[in-house]
Coordinates of C-alpha atoms in Angstrom, one line a residue:
M1 CA 26.3 4.7 -8.8
P2 CA 29.7 5.7 -10.5
L3 CA 32.9 4.1 -9.3
S4 CA 35.3 6.1 -7.3
P5 CA 38.5 7.2 -9.1
G6 CA 41.3 4.6 -9.0
T7 CA 38.9 1.6 -8.3
F8 CA 37.7 -1.5 -10.0
A9 CA 34.3 -3.1 -9.5
L10 CA 34.0 -6.8 -8.6
K11 CA 30.4 -8.1 -8.0
G12 CA 29.3 -4.7 -6.7
F13 CA 32.3 -4.0 -4.5
Q14 CA 34.9 -1.3 -5.3
V15 CA 38.5 -2.5 -5.2
P16 CA 41.3 0.1 -5.0
Y17 CA 43.6 0.1 -8.0
Q18 CA 46.8 -0.4 -6.0
I19 CA 45.5 -3.6 -4.5
V20 CA 44.6 -4.9 -7.9
K21 CA 48.0 -3.9 -9.3
K22 CA 49.9 -5.7 -6.5
A23 CA 47.7 -8.8 -6.8
I24 CA 48.5 -9.0 -10.5
S25 CA 52.2 -8.5 -9.9
F26 CA 52.2 -11.2 -7.2
A27 CA 50.4 -13.7 -9.4
N28 CA 52.7 -13.1 -12.4
N29 CA 55.8 -13.4 -10.2
I30 CA 54.6 -16.8 -8.9
M31 CA 53.4 -18.1 -12.3
F32 CA 56.5 -17.2 -14.3
N33 CA 59.4 -17.3 -11.8
P34 CA 60.6 -21.0 -11.5
K35 CA 62.7 -20.1 -8.6
R36 CA 59.6 -19.4 -6.5
E37 CA 57.7 -22.5 -7.4
K38 CA 58.9 -25.9 -8.7
G39 CA 57.3 -27.6 -11.7
I40 CA 54.5 -26.9 -14.1
I41 CA 51.8 -28.2 -11.7
M42 CA 52.6 -25.4 -9.2
K43 CA 52.5 -22.9 -12.0
A44 CA 49.0 -24.1 -13.1
K45 CA 47.8 -24.0 -9.5
W46 CA 47.9 -20.2 -9.5
L47 CA 46.2 -19.8 -12.8
P48 CA 42.7 -19.4 -11.4
L49 CA 44.0 -16.6 -9.1
A50 CA 45.5 -14.7 -12.0
A51 CA 42.2 -15.2 -14.0
G52 CA 40.2 -13.9 -11.1
V53 CA 42.4 -10.8 -10.7
A54 CA 42.3 -10.2 -14.4
L55 CA 38.5 -10.4 -14.4
A56 CA 38.4 -7.8 -11.6
A57 CA 40.7 -5.6 -13.6
G58 CA 38.5 -5.9 -16.6
S59 CA 35.2 -5.2 -14.8
V60 CA 35.5 -1.5 -14.6
A61 CA 32.2 -1.1 -16.5
A62 CA 30.2 -2.9 -13.7
S63 CA 28.3 -0.7 -11.2
A64 CA 28.6 -0.7 -7.5
T65 CA 25.7 -2.0 -5.4
D66 CA 23.2 0.7 -4.6
I67 CA 22.0 0.4 -1.0
H68 CA 19.1 2.5 0.4
G69 CA 16.6 2.1 3.2
Y70 CA 14.2 3.3 5.8
F71 CA 13.7 2.9 9.5
R72 CA 11.7 4.3 12.4
A73 CA 12.1 3.5 16.1
G74 CA 11.3 5.2 19.4
A75 CA 10.3 5.0 23.1
Q76 CA 7.2 6.4 24.6
A77 CA 5.4 6.5 28.0
A78 CA 1.8 7.1 29.0
F79 CA 1.1 9.8 31.6
A80 CA -1.4 7.4 33.2
K81 CA 1.3 4.7 33.3
G82 CA 0.9 1.2 32.1
E83 CA 0.8 0.3 28.4
V84 CA 0.8 2.7 25.5
F85 CA -1.8 2.4 22.8
C86 CA -2.0 3.7 19.2
L87 CA -5.0 4.0 16.9
G88 CA -3.0 3.4 13.7
T89 CA -0.7 0.7 12.4
G90 CA 1.5 0.2 9.4
A91 CA -1.2 -2.0 7.9
N92 CA -4.2 0.3 8.6
G93 CA -2.4 3.7 8.4
H94 CA -3.1 6.7 10.7
K95 CA -6.3 8.4 9.9
V96 CA -5.5 11.3 12.4
G97 CA -1.8 11.5 11.6
R98 CA 1.2 9.2 12.4
L99 CA 3.2 11.7 14.5
G100 CA 3.1 10.4 18.1
D101 CA 0.8 7.5 17.1
E102 CA 3.4 4.8 16.1
C103 CA 3.8 1.9 18.4
D104 CA 6.4 -0.1 16.4
T105 CA 9.9 -0.3 15.1
Y106 CA 10.1 -0.8 11.3
A107 CA 13.0 -1.0 8.9
E108 CA 13.7 -1.7 5.2
L109 CA 17.1 -2.4 3.6
A110 CA 17.1 -2.4 -0.2
F111 CA 19.8 -3.5 -2.6
G112 CA 20.0 -2.8 -6.4
Q113 CA 22.7 -3.3 -9.0
D114 CA 23.1 -3.1 -12.8
I115 CA 24.3 -6.6 -13.7
Y116 CA 24.7 -5.6 -17.4
N117 CA 24.9 -2.1 -18.9
K118 CA 26.2 -2.0 -22.5
N119 CA 25.0 -0.4 -25.7
N120 CA 22.1 1.4 -23.9
T121 CA 20.8 -2.0 -22.7
K122 CA 20.6 -2.8 -19.0
F123 CA 19.7 -5.7 -16.8
D124 CA 19.3 -4.9 -13.1
V125 CA 18.4 -6.8 -10.0
H126 CA 16.7 -5.7 -6.8
A127 CA 16.0 -7.0 -3.3
L128 CA 14.4 -5.6 -0.2
V129 CA 14.3 -7.1 3.3
A130 CA 12.0 -5.7 6.0
Y131 CA 11.9 -6.0 9.8
G132 CA 9.2 -5.0 12.2
T133 CA 8.2 -5.4 15.8
T134 CA 4.8 -7.0 16.6
E135 CA 2.1 -5.0 14.7
G136 CA -0.9 -3.9 16.6
N137 CA -2.6 -1.1 18.6
V138 CA -0.3 -1.5 21.7
D139 CA 3.4 -0.8 22.0
R140 CA 5.2 -4.2 21.8
Q141 CA 8.7 -2.8 21.4
G142 CA 10.5 -5.0 23.9
D143 CA 14.0 -5.4 25.2
S144 CA 17.4 -4.6 23.5
W145 CA 17.5 -8.1 22.2
Q146 CA 14.1 -8.8 20.6
G147 CA 14.4 -11.6 18.2
V148 CA 12.3 -13.1 15.5
G149 CA 9.9 -15.8 16.8
G150 CA 8.7 -16.5 20.3
N151 CA 6.7 -14.1 22.4
G152 CA 7.1 -11.4 25.0
P153 CA 9.7 -8.7 25.2
W154 CA 12.4 -11.0 23.9
G155 CA 10.6 -12.2 20.7
G156 CA 7.7 -12.1 18.4
Q157 CA 9.3 -10.0 15.7
R158 CA 8.7 -10.2 12.0
M159 CA 11.0 -10.4 8.9
S160 CA 10.0 -10.6 5.2
I161 CA 11.7 -10.4 1.8
R162 CA 9.5 -7.8 0.3
E163 CA 11.2 -7.4 -3.1
V164 CA 13.2 -9.8 -5.4
W165 CA 12.9 -8.8 -9.0
T166 CA 14.8 -8.2 -12.2
G167 CA 14.4 -5.6 -14.9
Y168 CA 15.5 -5.5 -18.6
T169 CA 15.6 -2.0 -20.1
P170 CA 16.5 -1.8 -23.9
A171 CA 17.6 1.3 -25.7
E172 CA 13.9 2.3 -26.2
G173 CA 13.7 3.1 -22.5
Y174 CA 10.8 0.8 -21.4
T175 CA 11.4 -1.9 -18.8
I176 CA 10.3 -5.6 -18.8
W177 CA 10.3 -7.0 -15.2
A178 CA 9.4 -10.1 -13.3
G179 CA 9.5 -11.2 -9.7
K180 CA 8.1 -9.7 -6.5
R181 CA 8.1 -5.9 -6.0
F182 CA 6.6 -2.7 -4.7
Y183 CA 4.8 -1.6 -7.9
K184 CA 4.3 2.1 -8.5
R185 CA 3.0 2.8 -5.0
K186 CA 1.4 6.2 -4.1
D187 CA 1.2 7.3 -0.5
I188 CA 0.5 10.2 1.9
H189 CA 3.5 10.1 4.2
I190 CA 2.1 12.0 7.3
M191 CA -0.6 9.2 7.5
D192 CA 1.5 6.2 6.4
F193 CA -1.4 5.8 4.0
Y194 CA -1.0 4.1 0.6
Y195 CA -4.0 5.1 -1.6
L196 CA -2.6 3.0 -4.4
N197 CA -0.5 -0.1 -3.8
N198 CA -0.7 -3.0 -6.3
S199 CA 2.4 -4.8 -5.0
G200 CA 3.3 -8.5 -4.9
Y201 CA 4.3 -11.3 -7.2
G202 CA 4.0 -10.6 -10.9
T203 CA 5.4 -9.4 -14.2
G204 CA 4.9 -6.4 -16.5
I205 CA 6.3 -3.8 -18.9
E206 CA 6.5 -0.3 -17.7
D207 CA 7.3 3.3 -18.8
I208 CA 6.5 2.9 -22.5
D209 CA 6.8 6.3 -24.1
V210 CA 3.5 7.1 -25.8
G211 CA 4.2 10.7 -26.6
L212 CA 1.8 12.2 -24.1
G213 CA 3.1 10.4 -21.0
K214 CA 4.1 6.8 -20.4
A215 CA 2.1 3.6 -20.3
S216 CA 2.6 0.5 -18.2
L217 CA 1.0 -2.9 -18.1
A218 CA 1.3 -5.5 -15.3
V219 CA -0.2 -8.6 -13.7
T220 CA 0.1 -9.2 -10.0
K221 CA -1.1 -12.1 -7.8
W222 CA -2.9 -11.9 -4.4
A223 CA -4.2 -14.8 -2.3
N224 CA -6.2 -15.5 0.9
D225 CA -7.1 -18.7 2.6
A226 CA -10.5 -20.0 3.6
F227 CA -12.2 -20.5 6.9
G228 CA -11.6 -24.0 8.2
A229 CA -10.0 -25.1 4.9
Q230 CA -6.4 -24.0 4.8
E231 CA -5.7 -26.2 1.8
Y232 CA -7.9 -24.0 -0.4
W233 CA -6.4 -20.7 -1.4
R234 CA -8.4 -18.1 -3.3
N235 CA -5.9 -16.8 -5.9
V236 CA -6.7 -13.4 -7.5
Y237 CA -4.9 -12.1 -10.5
K238 CA -4.9 -8.3 -10.9
L239 CA -4.6 -6.8 -14.3
D240 CA -3.0 -3.4 -14.0
A241 CA -3.0 -0.7 -16.8
R242 CA -1.5 2.7 -16.2
W243 CA -1.0 5.9 -18.2
D244 CA 1.2 8.3 -16.2
A245 CA 2.4 11.9 -16.6
I246 CA -0.4 12.9 -19.0
P247 CA 0.0 16.7 -19.6
V248 CA -3.3 18.4 -18.8
G249 CA -2.3 22.1 -18.9
F250 CA -1.8 22.8 -15.2
G251 CA 0.1 19.8 -13.9
T252 CA -0.1 16.2 -15.0
L253 CA -2.5 13.3 -14.6
D254 CA -1.8 9.7 -13.7
A255 CA -4.6 7.3 -14.6
S256 CA -4.7 3.6 -13.5
L257 CA -7.2 0.8 -13.8
I258 CA -6.9 -2.4 -11.9
Y259 CA -9.1 -5.4 -12.6
G260 CA -9.3 -8.1 -10.0
L261 CA -10.0 -11.6 -11.5
P262 CA -10.4 -14.4 -8.9
S263 CA -9.2 -17.9 -10.1
V264 CA -11.5 -20.3 -8.2
A265 CA -12.2 -23.9 -9.4
E266 CA -15.7 -25.2 -9.5
H267 CA -15.0 -27.9 -6.8
Q268 CA -13.3 -25.3 -4.7
N269 CA -16.3 -23.0 -4.9
K270 CA -18.7 -25.8 -3.9
T271 CA -16.5 -27.0 -1.1
M272 CA -16.5 -23.6 0.5
G273 CA -20.3 -23.4 0.6
S274 CA -22.5 -20.4 0.0
N275 CA -21.6 -18.7 3.3
D276 CA -17.9 -18.7 2.9
R277 CA -17.0 -16.3 0.2
R278 CA -13.6 -15.8 1.8
G279 CA -12.3 -18.9 -0.1
G280 CA -14.8 -19.4 -2.9
Q281 CA -15.9 -15.9 -4.1
R282 CA -15.4 -15.6 -7.8
D283 CA -16.9 -12.2 -8.7
S284 CA -14.5 -9.8 -10.4
G285 CA -14.1 -6.1 -9.6
A286 CA -12.3 -2.9 -10.7
L287 CA -10.5 0.0 -9.2
L288 CA -10.1 3.3 -11.1
T289 CA -7.7 5.9 -9.8
L290 CA -7.1 9.4 -11.3
D291 CA -4.3 11.4 -9.6
H292 CA -3.7 15.0 -10.7
A293 CA -0.3 16.4 -9.6
S294 CA 0.7 20.0 -9.6
N295 CA 3.7 22.0 -8.4
V296 CA 4.0 25.8 -7.9
N297 CA 7.5 27.1 -7.1
G298 CA 8.7 30.6 -6.5
D299 CA 11.8 32.3 -5.2
S300 CA 10.9 31.7 -1.5
F301 CA 8.1 29.1 -1.6
G302 CA 7.1 25.8 -3.0
L303 CA 3.7 24.0 -3.2
M304 CA 3.1 20.4 -4.2
N305 CA -0.5 19.1 -4.4
H306 CA -2.2 15.9 -5.4
L307 CA -6.0 15.7 -6.1
I308 CA -7.2 12.1 -6.3
F309 CA -10.4 10.4 -7.4
Q310 CA -11.0 6.7 -6.8
F311 CA -13.9 4.3 -7.6
G312 CA -13.9 0.6 -6.7
T313 CA -16.3 -2.3 -7.0
N314 CA -16.7 -5.6 -5.1
G315 CA -13.3 -6.6 -3.8
F316 CA -12.0 -3.0 -4.3
A317 CA -15.1 -1.3 -2.7
Y318 CA -13.1 -0.6 0.5
V319 CA -12.0 2.7 -1.2
G320 CA -15.4 3.8 0.1
T321 CA -13.8 3.9 3.5
Y322 CA -10.4 4.9 4.9
G323 CA -9.2 1.5 3.7
N324 CA -5.4 1.5 3.3
H325 CA -3.3 -0.1 0.5
A326 CA -5.9 0.2 -2.2
G327 CA -5.2 -2.3 -5.0
D328 CA -3.2 -4.7 -2.8
N329 CA -6.0 -6.7 -1.3
Y330 CA -8.9 -8.0 -3.4
S331 CA -11.3 -8.8 -0.6
P332 CA -14.2 -11.4 -0.9
D333 CA -16.8 -8.6 -0.9
I334 CA -19.6 -8.5 -3.5
D335 CA -22.5 -6.1 -4.3
A336 CA -20.6 -3.1 -3.0
Q337 CA -19.2 0.1 -4.5
G338 CA -16.9 2.7 -3.0
I339 CA -15.9 6.3 -4.0
R340 CA -13.1 8.3 -2.5
L341 CA -11.8 11.9 -2.9
I342 CA -8.4 12.9 -1.5
D343 CA -6.4 16.2 -1.6
W344 CA -2.9 16.2 0.0
G345 CA 0.3 18.0 -0.4
T346 CA 3.1 20.1 1.2
F347 CA 3.9 23.8 1.3
D348 CA 7.2 25.5 2.2
M349 CA 7.7 29.2 2.5
G350 CA 10.8 30.5 4.2
N351 CA 10.8 29.1 7.7
F352 CA 7.2 27.9 7.6
G353 CA 6.2 24.5 6.3
L354 CA 2.9 22.5 6.1
G355 CA 1.9 19.0 5.3
Y356 CA -1.8 18.4 4.8
S357 CA -4.4 15.7 3.9
L358 CA -8.2 15.8 3.4
L359 CA -10.1 12.6 2.7
W360 CA -13.8 11.9 2.1
A361 CA -15.2 8.5 1.2
H362 CA -18.6 6.9 0.7
L363 CA -19.5 3.2 0.5
N364 CA -22.7 1.8 -1.0
S365 CA -23.5 -1.6 0.4
G366 CA -26.1 -3.6 -1.6
K367 CA -28.5 -6.2 -0.3
D368 CA -26.1 -9.1 -1.0
H369 CA -23.0 -7.5 0.5
G370 CA -23.5 -8.5 4.1
N371 CA -23.9 -12.2 3.3
G372 CA -20.7 -14.2 4.0
A373 CA -17.1 -13.2 4.8
N374 CA -17.2 -9.6 3.8
W375 CA -14.1 -7.6 4.8
T376 CA -15.6 -4.1 4.3
V377 CA -18.3 -2.2 6.2
D378 CA -21.6 -3.9 5.5
R379 CA -23.7 -0.7 5.8
S380 CA -23.8 2.2 3.4
G381 CA -22.1 5.3 4.8
W382 CA -19.5 7.9 4.7
E383 CA -16.1 8.6 6.4
W384 CA -13.8 11.5 6.4
S385 CA -10.4 12.6 7.7
I386 CA -8.4 15.8 8.1
V387 CA -4.7 15.9 9.1
L388 CA -2.6 19.1 9.2
R389 CA 1.1 19.2 10.1
P390 CA 2.4 22.9 10.3
E391 CA 5.9 23.5 11.5
Y392 CA 8.3 26.4 12.1
K393 CA 12.1 26.0 11.3
W394 CA 14.1 27.9 13.9
T395 CA 17.5 27.1 12.3
E396 CA 18.8 25.0 9.5
Y397 CA 18.6 22.0 11.9
T398 CA 15.8 22.6 14.4
R399 CA 12.0 22.9 13.9
T400 CA 8.9 22.8 16.0
T401 CA 6.1 20.7 14.5
L402 CA 2.4 20.5 15.4
E403 CA 0.2 17.8 14.0
V404 CA -3.6 17.8 14.5
G405 CA -6.0 15.3 13.1
L406 CA -9.8 14.6 13.2
S407 CA -11.8 11.8 11.6
Q408 CA -15.4 10.6 11.8
M409 CA -17.6 7.9 10.1
K410 CA -21.2 7.1 10.0
T411 CA -22.5 4.6 12.6
S412 CA -21.9 1.1 11.2
G413 CA -20.8 -1.2 14.0
W414 CA -17.6 -1.8 12.1
V415 CA -15.1 0.3 14.1
A416 CA -17.2 0.8 17.2
P417 CA -20.6 -0.5 18.7
T418 CA -23.7 0.8 17.0
T419 CA -24.6 2.4 20.3
V420 CA -22.0 5.0 19.5
K421 CA -23.4 7.6 17.2
D422 CA -21.1 8.5 14.3
P423 CA -17.9 7.7 16.1
E424 CA -15.0 10.2 15.8
V425 CA -11.4 10.3 16.9
H426 CA -9.0 13.3 17.3
K427 CA -5.3 13.8 18.0
V428 CA -2.9 16.6 18.8
T429 CA 0.9 16.2 18.9
L430 CA 3.6 18.7 19.5
A431 CA 7.2 17.8 18.6
Q432 CA 10.6 19.3 18.6
Q433 CA 12.7 17.9 15.7
F434 CA 16.3 18.0 14.5
T435 CA 16.9 17.5 10.8
P436 CA 19.8 18.1 8.3
G437 CA 18.1 21.0 6.5
K438 CA 14.8 22.9 6.3
G439 CA 12.9 21.1 3.7
F440 CA 9.7 19.2 4.6
W441 CA 11.2 15.9 3.5
Q442 CA 14.6 16.3 5.1
R443 CA 15.7 13.2 7.0
P444 CA 16.8 11.7 9.3
A445 CA 14.6 13.4 11.9
I446 CA 15.2 13.1 15.6
R447 CA 12.1 14.1 17.5
F448 CA 10.8 14.6 21.0
Y449 CA 7.0 14.9 21.4
V450 CA 4.0 15.1 23.7
S451 CA 0.7 13.7 22.3
Y452 CA -3.0 13.6 23.1
I453 CA -5.5 11.2 21.5
G454 CA -9.2 10.6 22.3
G455 CA -12.6 10.1 20.9
D456 CA -15.1 7.2 20.4
Q457 CA -13.0 5.2 17.9
F458 CA -10.1 5.2 20.4
A459 CA -12.0 4.8 23.6
D460 CA -14.8 2.5 22.5
G461 CA -13.6 1.2 19.1
W462 CA -12.9 -2.5 18.5
A463 CA -9.2 -1.9 17.6
V464 CA -8.1 -0.2 20.9
S465 CA -11.1 -0.4 23.4
Y466 CA -9.1 2.0 25.6
K467 CA -11.9 2.4 28.2
D468 CA -11.9 -1.3 28.8
K469 CA -8.1 -1.3 29.2
N470 CA -8.2 1.3 31.9
K471 CA -11.4 0.2 33.7
N472 CA -13.5 3.1 32.4
R473 CA -11.4 5.7 34.2
H474 CA -11.0 7.9 31.1
N475 CA -11.4 7.9 27.3
F476 CA -8.2 9.6 26.2
Q477 CA -4.5 9.1 26.4
Y478 CA -1.5 11.5 27.0
T479 CA 2.0 10.3 26.0
I480 CA 5.5 11.6 25.9
G481 CA 8.2 10.1 23.7
S482 CA 11.1 10.2 21.3
Q483 CA 11.5 8.8 17.8
V484 CA 13.9 8.7 14.9
E485 CA 12.7 8.4 11.3
A486 CA 15.2 8.1 8.5
W487 CA 15.5 7.2 4.8
W488 CA 18.5 7.3 2.5

């Protein structure tokens, strides 16, 4: 971020030139005018002040702190009164679309600054703090003062330092980094769905120019505890290799391969026993992702499209389902393979806009998969999801948006009882939005909506069990609400 004219930078803050000038004059007057101060001791007393001011005056090459962030918050009510339920969450995503299906407040505040930038060499630091209300399938946004810790409408909130990392970028353009960070995540925004997200603690080198695209290598760490033995953590080290922006004629291709390598000691494995792979599972697994990106732009329209293929084994086999945040978790699953195809994008033409996502996945569950603490569906089967978000922009600042979603999976007993044949879920949301411009990604967005959601996964599914909550009166929910979503 460039400095404003007539300012100096001091630790990321911009100081007006006139203030610096007056401070220097004041310090000089005190130091060298014996009528103002008596004796050499008093003169020396002001030397640190003068040095500090001189340092500020000489720091014009330092950059100001870059601050950016994201937040969403809103209020909603059910037509049937009582509590409001949502199928999706930030952790699980929204398989039938997120509009009208978010029961939480969430915010991120990120800071970044170039600490050193000289001779085409740069050192920068980054930090990101996140806040969220209680995550779950019921609205737990409480009172105006809802603090971290405790329970009920006055507490139970969450905070986390999601990023603290430093990068070193030499003149060649690549970056060596270490710390904790969001690492090259890929998402479908209308579903809050991260189809690739290998974030966490680690280190790496990224954006090495290889002529045809850029290469990156990283190692990140993930861990889970064990049932009944909290002192044993199963650490998994994920080796991440990427080759991005490969020109393939029409568009570009991003290729990534993540290899999960559990680090479990022999005594740890024996202590856990054969039926607790959660803490003792040592089988490795791999996740392959191919992401083809293309853009078509004309005088009055723009199309952006991503076509993705994913294949995962063992702890990454959950890509054979709707599983969110692929590459983040390395689950204790073995003898399983998953495949997933995704096509998503946005289209803008004049006053018309569209966001879309199509997902199909299939999981193959082997004979040893269901033994122990598996985290993924233990029956072979398929799952698919379709989400469409068309909208019409009435003016530069107003638009009407419709979001429709439909999803279904083969009977497995995982999301709903096996008595429910191939459970499905569907949602329709109509919203009036106010945004600073017509583009699909324009934010902030103030929206007012009415929404309907129903189907087996909502009514009978384990996550919501809506029919149990309303004493079997109905298997669907109507809501009305408002929400703001912003990023900057």
